């Protein structure tokens, strides 16, 4: 059974860089069939796709966040990570990682999510 | 990239059927049969319900069904059960390997 687990700092100061990591277990991150993605959800609000990465290193970003997002993959650790720079209170959210099918676009499974709060 | 449009809330009685709409544009929902739906209970991660407009992942009840017409996709839940009370999100492929989510719909089971 494929499991994804996010880890993050919990609290980040405004204007700094938020970093979260997703560890994949029960399967390889190096499958060509899948991307690995980040989705966020501000408290009480909806889901917003942030970015995807393929094990080959190909990346795809939400245009509205592109300038502040860096996504990377470490196949040796079966992990992928997200950096979001110049954060503000509006970036406070639960960050989910998920596996995304390359062709069909669906996300499954999802990690449990990690809440990152941006403080001033 | 604007969110797909979903009703903020819908409600239905136990045993009834309800439909949640998801309206996009000709650049996303209208161009690709790559709409997926997710169920999210409070404090939990989203769960895949439907993919490629009409397909079920293994383990998902066939009480959930999907369809699409033009720029609007729909999720129908038949035989409403108490445990169906949750938030529902649609998601569509939107070109160049980007995706876009709907704003979410809160389902209340009466």
mmCIF file of C-alpha atoms in Angstrom:
data_model
loop_
_atom_site.group_PDB
_atom_site.id
_atom_site.type_symbol
_atom_site.label_atom_id
_atom_site.label_comp_id
_atom_site.label_asym_id
_atom_site.label_seq_id
_atom_site.Cartn_x
_atom_site.Cartn_y
_atom_site.Cartn_z
ATOM 1 C CA UNK A 1 0.000 0.000 0.000
ATOM 2 C CA UNK A 2 1.438 3.332 -1.058
ATOM 3 C CA UNK A 3 1.654 5.869 1.738
ATOM 4 C CA UNK A 4 2.648 9.515 1.636
ATOM 5 C CA UNK A 5 3.683 11.478 4.713
ATOM 6 C CA UNK A 6 4.297 15.195 4.830
ATOM 7 C CA UNK A 7 6.702 16.862 7.223
ATOM 8 C CA UNK A 8 7.056 20.560 7.795
ATOM 9 C CA UNK A 9 8.066 23.276 10.265
ATOM 10 C CA UNK A 10 4.609 24.073 11.628
ATOM 11 C CA UNK A 11 5.421 27.769 11.918
ATOM 12 C CA UNK A 12 7.219 30.067 9.486
ATOM 13 C CA UNK A 13 7.856 33.774 9.761
ATOM 14 C CA UNK A 14 6.487 36.175 7.206
ATOM 15 C CA UNK A 15 8.842 36.918 4.268
ATOM 16 C CA UNK A 16 10.805 33.692 4.877
ATOM 17 C CA UNK A 17 10.769 30.457 2.866
ATOM 18 C CA UNK A 18 8.403 27.630 3.739
ATOM 19 C CA UNK A 19 9.783 24.125 3.199
ATOM 20 C CA UNK A 20 7.809 20.892 3.319
ATOM 21 C CA UNK A 21 8.849 17.359 2.410
ATOM 22 C CA UNK A 22 6.844 14.310 1.414
ATOM 23 C CA UNK A 23 8.168 10.826 2.109
ATOM 24 C CA UNK A 24 6.773 8.033 -0.044
ATOM 25 C CA UNK A 25 6.663 4.488 1.310
ATOM 26 C CA UNK A 26 5.281 1.235 -0.032
ATOM 27 C CA UNK A 27 6.289 2.055 -3.595
ATOM 28 C CA UNK A 28 8.878 3.797 -5.717
ATOM 29 C CA UNK A 29 8.854 7.465 -6.545
ATOM 30 C CA UNK A 30 10.603 6.549 -9.803
ATOM 31 C CA UNK A 31 7.527 5.247 -11.641
ATOM 32 C CA UNK A 32 7.127 6.843 -15.060
ATOM 33 C CA UNK A 33 3.354 6.727 -14.761
ATOM 34 C CA UNK A 34 3.109 9.308 -12.032
ATOM 35 C CA UNK A 35 3.930 12.819 -11.013
ATOM 36 C CA UNK A 36 4.248 13.833 -7.385
ATOM 37 C CA UNK A 37 2.314 16.874 -6.392
ATOM 38 C CA UNK A 38 1.614 19.486 -3.759
ATOM 39 C CA UNK A 39 -1.822 20.881 -3.007
ATOM 40 C CA UNK A 40 -2.666 23.363 -0.280
ATOM 41 C CA UNK A 41 -5.810 24.247 1.621
ATOM 42 C CA UNK A 42 -6.075 27.436 3.689
ATOM 43 C CA UNK A 43 -8.147 26.976 6.836
ATOM 44 C CA UNK A 44 -11.833 26.800 5.954
ATOM 45 C CA UNK A 45 -11.150 27.199 2.231
ATOM 46 C CA UNK A 46 -10.796 25.068 -0.870
ATOM 47 C CA UNK A 47 -7.986 23.127 -2.490
ATOM 48 C CA UNK A 48 -5.338 24.807 -4.616
ATOM 49 C CA UNK A 49 -2.877 22.873 -6.772
ATOM 50 C CA UNK A 50 0.677 24.159 -6.357
ATOM 51 C CA UNK A 51 3.043 22.064 -8.471
ATOM 52 C CA UNK A 52 4.007 18.587 -9.705
ATOM 53 C CA UNK A 53 7.340 16.906 -10.303
ATOM 54 C CA UNK A 54 8.316 13.761 -12.174
ATOM 55 C CA UNK A 55 11.169 11.550 -10.993
ATOM 56 C CA UNK A 56 13.024 12.660 -14.129
ATOM 57 C CA UNK A 57 12.984 16.198 -12.761
ATOM 58 C CA UNK A 58 10.304 17.667 -15.024
ATOM 59 C CA UNK A 59 8.228 20.202 -13.126
ATOM 60 C CA UNK A 60 4.873 21.897 -13.634
ATOM 61 C CA UNK A 61 3.606 24.830 -11.623
ATOM 62 C CA UNK A 62 0.436 26.747 -10.904
ATOM 63 C CA UNK A 63 1.035 29.954 -12.881
ATOM 64 C CA UNK A 64 -0.131 32.078 -9.957
ATOM 65 C CA UNK A 65 2.564 30.658 -7.680
ATOM 66 C CA UNK A 66 5.321 29.878 -10.162
ATOM 67 C CA UNK A 67 7.614 32.734 -9.204
ATOM 68 C CA UNK A 68 7.746 31.653 -5.544
ATOM 69 C CA UNK A 69 7.750 27.871 -5.874
ATOM 70 C CA UNK A 70 10.604 25.412 -6.110
ATOM 71 C CA UNK A 71 9.820 21.702 -6.209
ATOM 72 C CA UNK A 72 12.485 19.003 -6.099
ATOM 73 C CA UNK A 73 12.781 15.238 -5.888
ATOM 74 C CA UNK A 74 15.289 12.954 -4.170
ATOM 75 C CA UNK A 75 14.858 9.489 -5.619
ATOM 76 C CA UNK A 76 17.490 7.998 -3.304
ATOM 77 C CA UNK A 77 15.323 8.928 -0.314
ATOM 78 C CA UNK A 78 11.969 8.409 -2.065
ATOM 79 C CA UNK A 79 11.095 11.975 -1.158
ATOM 80 C CA UNK A 80 10.032 15.178 -2.859
ATOM 81 C CA UNK A 81 9.971 18.662 -1.448
ATOM 82 C CA UNK A 82 8.390 22.076 -1.869
ATOM 83 C CA UNK A 83 9.868 25.467 -1.118
ATOM 84 C CA UNK A 84 7.579 28.501 -1.125
ATOM 85 C CA UNK A 85 9.422 31.779 -0.792
ATOM 86 C CA UNK A 86 8.419 35.217 0.510
ATOM 87 C CA UNK A 87 5.490 33.841 2.460
ATOM 88 C CA UNK A 88 2.724 35.947 3.954
ATOM 89 C CA UNK A 89 -0.211 35.157 6.207
ATOM 90 C CA UNK A 90 -2.179 34.265 3.079
ATOM 91 C CA UNK A 91 0.092 31.251 2.637
ATOM 92 C CA UNK A 92 -1.073 29.702 5.913
ATOM 93 C CA UNK A 93 -2.539 26.361 4.906
ATOM 94 C CA UNK A 94 -2.574 22.615 5.230
ATOM 95 C CA UNK A 95 -0.117 21.333 2.662
ATOM 96 C CA UNK A 96 -0.922 17.958 1.130
ATOM 97 C CA UNK A 97 1.312 15.813 -1.027
ATOM 98 C CA UNK A 98 -0.233 13.357 -3.451
ATOM 99 C CA UNK A 99 0.605 11.053 -6.309
ATOM 100 C CA UNK A 100 -0.770 12.268 -9.618
ATOM 101 C CA UNK A 101 -1.365 10.108 -12.690
ATOM 102 C CA UNK A 102 0.604 11.545 -15.596
ATOM 103 C CA UNK A 103 -2.017 11.081 -18.298
ATOM 104 C CA UNK A 104 -5.319 11.162 -16.422
ATOM 105 C CA UNK A 105 -4.499 13.874 -13.915
ATOM 106 C CA UNK A 106 -6.100 12.367 -10.839
ATOM 107 C CA UNK A 107 -4.511 12.539 -7.386
ATOM 108 C CA UNK A 108 -4.365 9.352 -5.303
ATOM 109 C CA UNK A 109 -3.337 8.628 -2.643
ATOM 110 C CA UNK A 110 -2.914 11.764 -0.552
ATOM 111 C CA UNK A 111 -0.845 12.312 2.528
ATOM 112 C CA UNK A 112 -2.581 13.328 5.745
ATOM 113 C CA UNK A 113 -1.455 16.935 5.356
ATOM 114 C CA UNK A 114 0.679 19.230 7.442
ATOM 115 C CA UNK A 115 -0.437 22.625 8.716
ATOM 116 C CA UNK A 116 2.010 25.452 8.174
ATOM 117 C CA UNK A 117 1.204 28.751 9.823
ATOM 118 C CA UNK A 118 2.869 31.975 8.716
ATOM 119 C CA UNK A 119 3.373 34.389 11.564
ATOM 120 C CA UNK A 120 4.293 38.033 11.469
ATOM 121 C CA UNK B 1 -6.156 30.276 -13.585
ATOM 122 C CA UNK B 2 -9.550 30.702 -11.868
ATOM 123 C CA UNK B 3 -11.112 27.960 -9.791
ATOM 124 C CA UNK B 4 -13.813 25.843 -11.349
ATOM 125 C CA UNK B 5 -17.280 26.929 -10.206
ATOM 126 C CA UNK B 6 -19.177 24.704 -7.792
ATOM 127 C CA UNK B 7 -22.236 25.489 -5.657
ATOM 128 C CA UNK B 8 -21.139 26.374 -2.141
ATOM 129 C CA UNK B 9 -23.618 23.964 -0.619
ATOM 130 C CA UNK B 10 -26.187 21.332 -1.455
ATOM 131 C CA UNK B 11 -28.419 19.238 0.745
ATOM 132 C CA UNK B 12 -30.517 16.136 0.449
ATOM 133 C CA UNK B 13 -32.420 13.694 2.585
ATOM 134 C CA UNK B 14 -31.338 10.186 3.443
ATOM 135 C CA UNK B 15 -31.938 7.900 0.487
ATOM 136 C CA UNK B 16 -32.367 10.705 -2.008
ATOM 137 C CA UNK B 17 -30.061 11.636 -4.883
ATOM 138 C CA UNK B 18 -28.203 14.880 -5.323
ATOM 139 C CA UNK B 19 -26.047 16.350 -8.082
ATOM 140 C CA UNK B 20 -23.111 18.713 -7.709
ATOM 141 C CA UNK B 21 -22.090 20.731 -10.739
ATOM 142 C CA UNK B 22 -18.614 21.880 -11.690
ATOM 143 C CA UNK B 23 -18.383 24.535 -14.365
ATOM 144 C CA UNK B 24 -15.184 25.406 -16.138
ATOM 145 C CA UNK B 25 -14.287 26.721 -19.556
ATOM 146 C CA UNK B 26 -13.457 25.435 -22.992
ATOM 147 C CA UNK B 27 -9.809 25.478 -21.884
ATOM 148 C CA UNK B 28 -10.226 22.953 -19.109
ATOM 149 C CA UNK B 29 -13.410 20.945 -18.446
ATOM 150 C CA UNK B 30 -14.668 21.452 -21.980
ATOM 151 C CA UNK B 31 -11.463 20.317 -23.654
ATOM 152 C CA UNK B 32 -10.511 17.204 -21.699
ATOM 153 C CA UNK B 33 -12.285 14.159 -20.316
ATOM 154 C CA UNK B 34 -9.963 14.408 -17.343
ATOM 155 C CA UNK B 35 -12.240 15.545 -14.544
ATOM 156 C CA UNK B 36 -11.844 13.941 -11.138
ATOM 157 C CA UNK B 37 -13.883 14.297 -7.961
ATOM 158 C CA UNK B 38 -12.759 14.158 -4.336
ATOM 159 C CA UNK B 39 -14.557 13.716 -1.037
ATOM 160 C CA UNK B 40 -13.166 15.371 2.064
ATOM 161 C CA UNK B 41 -14.432 14.808 5.575
ATOM 162 C CA UNK B 42 -13.547 17.401 8.240
ATOM 163 C CA UNK B 43 -9.928 17.193 9.295
ATOM 164 C CA UNK B 44 -9.153 14.500 6.745
ATOM 165 C CA UNK B 45 -7.307 14.372 3.460
ATOM 166 C CA UNK B 46 -9.313 14.344 0.226
ATOM 167 C CA UNK B 47 -10.216 10.947 -1.212
ATOM 168 C CA UNK B 48 -10.495 10.191 -4.928
ATOM 169 C CA UNK B 49 -14.083 9.306 -5.884
ATOM 170 C CA UNK B 50 -14.249 9.580 -9.667
ATOM 171 C CA UNK B 51 -11.604 9.987 -12.360
ATOM 172 C CA UNK B 52 -11.690 10.587 -16.095
ATOM 173 C CA UNK B 53 -15.237 11.961 -15.698
ATOM 174 C CA UNK B 54 -16.993 8.626 -15.128
ATOM 175 C CA UNK B 55 -14.581 6.017 -13.737
ATOM 176 C CA UNK B 56 -14.456 4.631 -10.197
ATOM 177 C CA UNK B 57 -11.267 3.799 -8.326
ATOM 178 C CA UNK B 58 -11.249 0.422 -6.650
ATOM 179 C CA UNK B 59 -13.249 0.437 -3.443
ATOM 180 C CA UNK B 60 -15.458 3.427 -4.217
ATOM 181 C CA UNK B 61 -19.210 2.846 -4.106
ATOM 182 C CA UNK B 62 -21.113 2.954 -7.382
ATOM 183 C CA UNK B 63 -23.581 5.265 -5.630
ATOM 184 C CA UNK B 64 -21.183 7.948 -6.827
ATOM 185 C CA UNK B 65 -21.288 8.668 -10.548
ATOM 186 C CA UNK B 66 -19.884 11.321 -12.832
ATOM 187 C CA UNK B 67 -20.827 12.914 -16.119
ATOM 188 C CA UNK B 68 -19.936 15.846 -18.308
ATOM 189 C CA UNK B 69 -21.668 18.075 -20.822
ATOM 190 C CA UNK B 70 -19.783 20.855 -22.506
ATOM 191 C CA UNK B 71 -17.919 22.908 -19.932
ATOM 192 C CA UNK B 72 -19.799 21.443 -16.970
ATOM 193 C CA UNK B 73 -19.059 18.237 -15.123
ATOM 194 C CA UNK B 74 -21.377 16.736 -12.529
ATOM 195 C CA UNK B 75 -21.173 14.367 -9.600
ATOM 196 C CA UNK B 76 -24.319 12.486 -8.637
ATOM 197 C CA UNK B 77 -24.682 10.702 -5.327
ATOM 198 C CA UNK B 78 -27.601 8.305 -5.153
ATOM 199 C CA UNK B 79 -29.135 6.729 -2.055
ATOM 200 C CA UNK B 80 -27.698 9.398 0.236
ATOM 201 C CA UNK B 81 -26.220 8.082 3.451
ATOM 202 C CA UNK B 82 -25.234 9.952 6.573
ATOM 203 C CA UNK B 83 -21.542 9.296 5.919
ATOM 204 C CA UNK B 84 -21.794 11.104 2.583
ATOM 205 C CA UNK B 85 -21.935 14.410 4.475
ATOM 206 C CA UNK B 86 -18.623 16.000 3.484
ATOM 207 C CA UNK B 87 -17.022 18.538 1.183
ATOM 208 C CA UNK B 88 -16.699 17.624 -2.496
ATOM 209 C CA UNK B 89 -14.182 19.023 -4.966
ATOM 210 C CA UNK B 90 -13.896 18.671 -8.694
ATOM 211 C CA UNK B 91 -10.590 18.917 -10.515
ATOM 212 C CA UNK B 92 -9.819 19.254 -14.202
ATOM 213 C CA UNK B 93 -6.751 18.984 -16.385
ATOM 214 C CA UNK B 94 -6.104 22.427 -17.815
ATOM 215 C CA UNK B 95 -3.313 21.978 -20.386
ATOM 216 C CA UNK B 96 0.459 21.817 -20.144
ATOM 217 C CA UNK B 97 0.224 19.401 -17.245
ATOM 218 C CA UNK B 98 -1.538 21.879 -14.995
ATOM 219 C CA UNK B 99 -4.737 21.145 -13.094
ATOM 220 C CA UNK B 100 -7.378 23.301 -11.497
ATOM 221 C CA UNK B 101 -9.711 22.561 -8.596
ATOM 222 C CA UNK B 102 -13.243 23.686 -7.990
ATOM 223 C CA UNK B 103 -14.085 25.846 -5.012
ATOM 224 C CA UNK B 104 -15.740 22.962 -3.198
ATOM 225 C CA UNK B 105 -19.302 22.049 -2.243
ATOM 226 C CA UNK B 106 -20.507 21.247 1.260
ATOM 227 C CA UNK B 107 -23.047 18.434 1.250
ATOM 228 C CA UNK B 108 -25.500 18.285 4.119
ATOM 229 C CA UNK B 109 -27.522 15.110 4.599
ATOM 230 C CA UNK B 110 -30.846 15.885 6.237
#
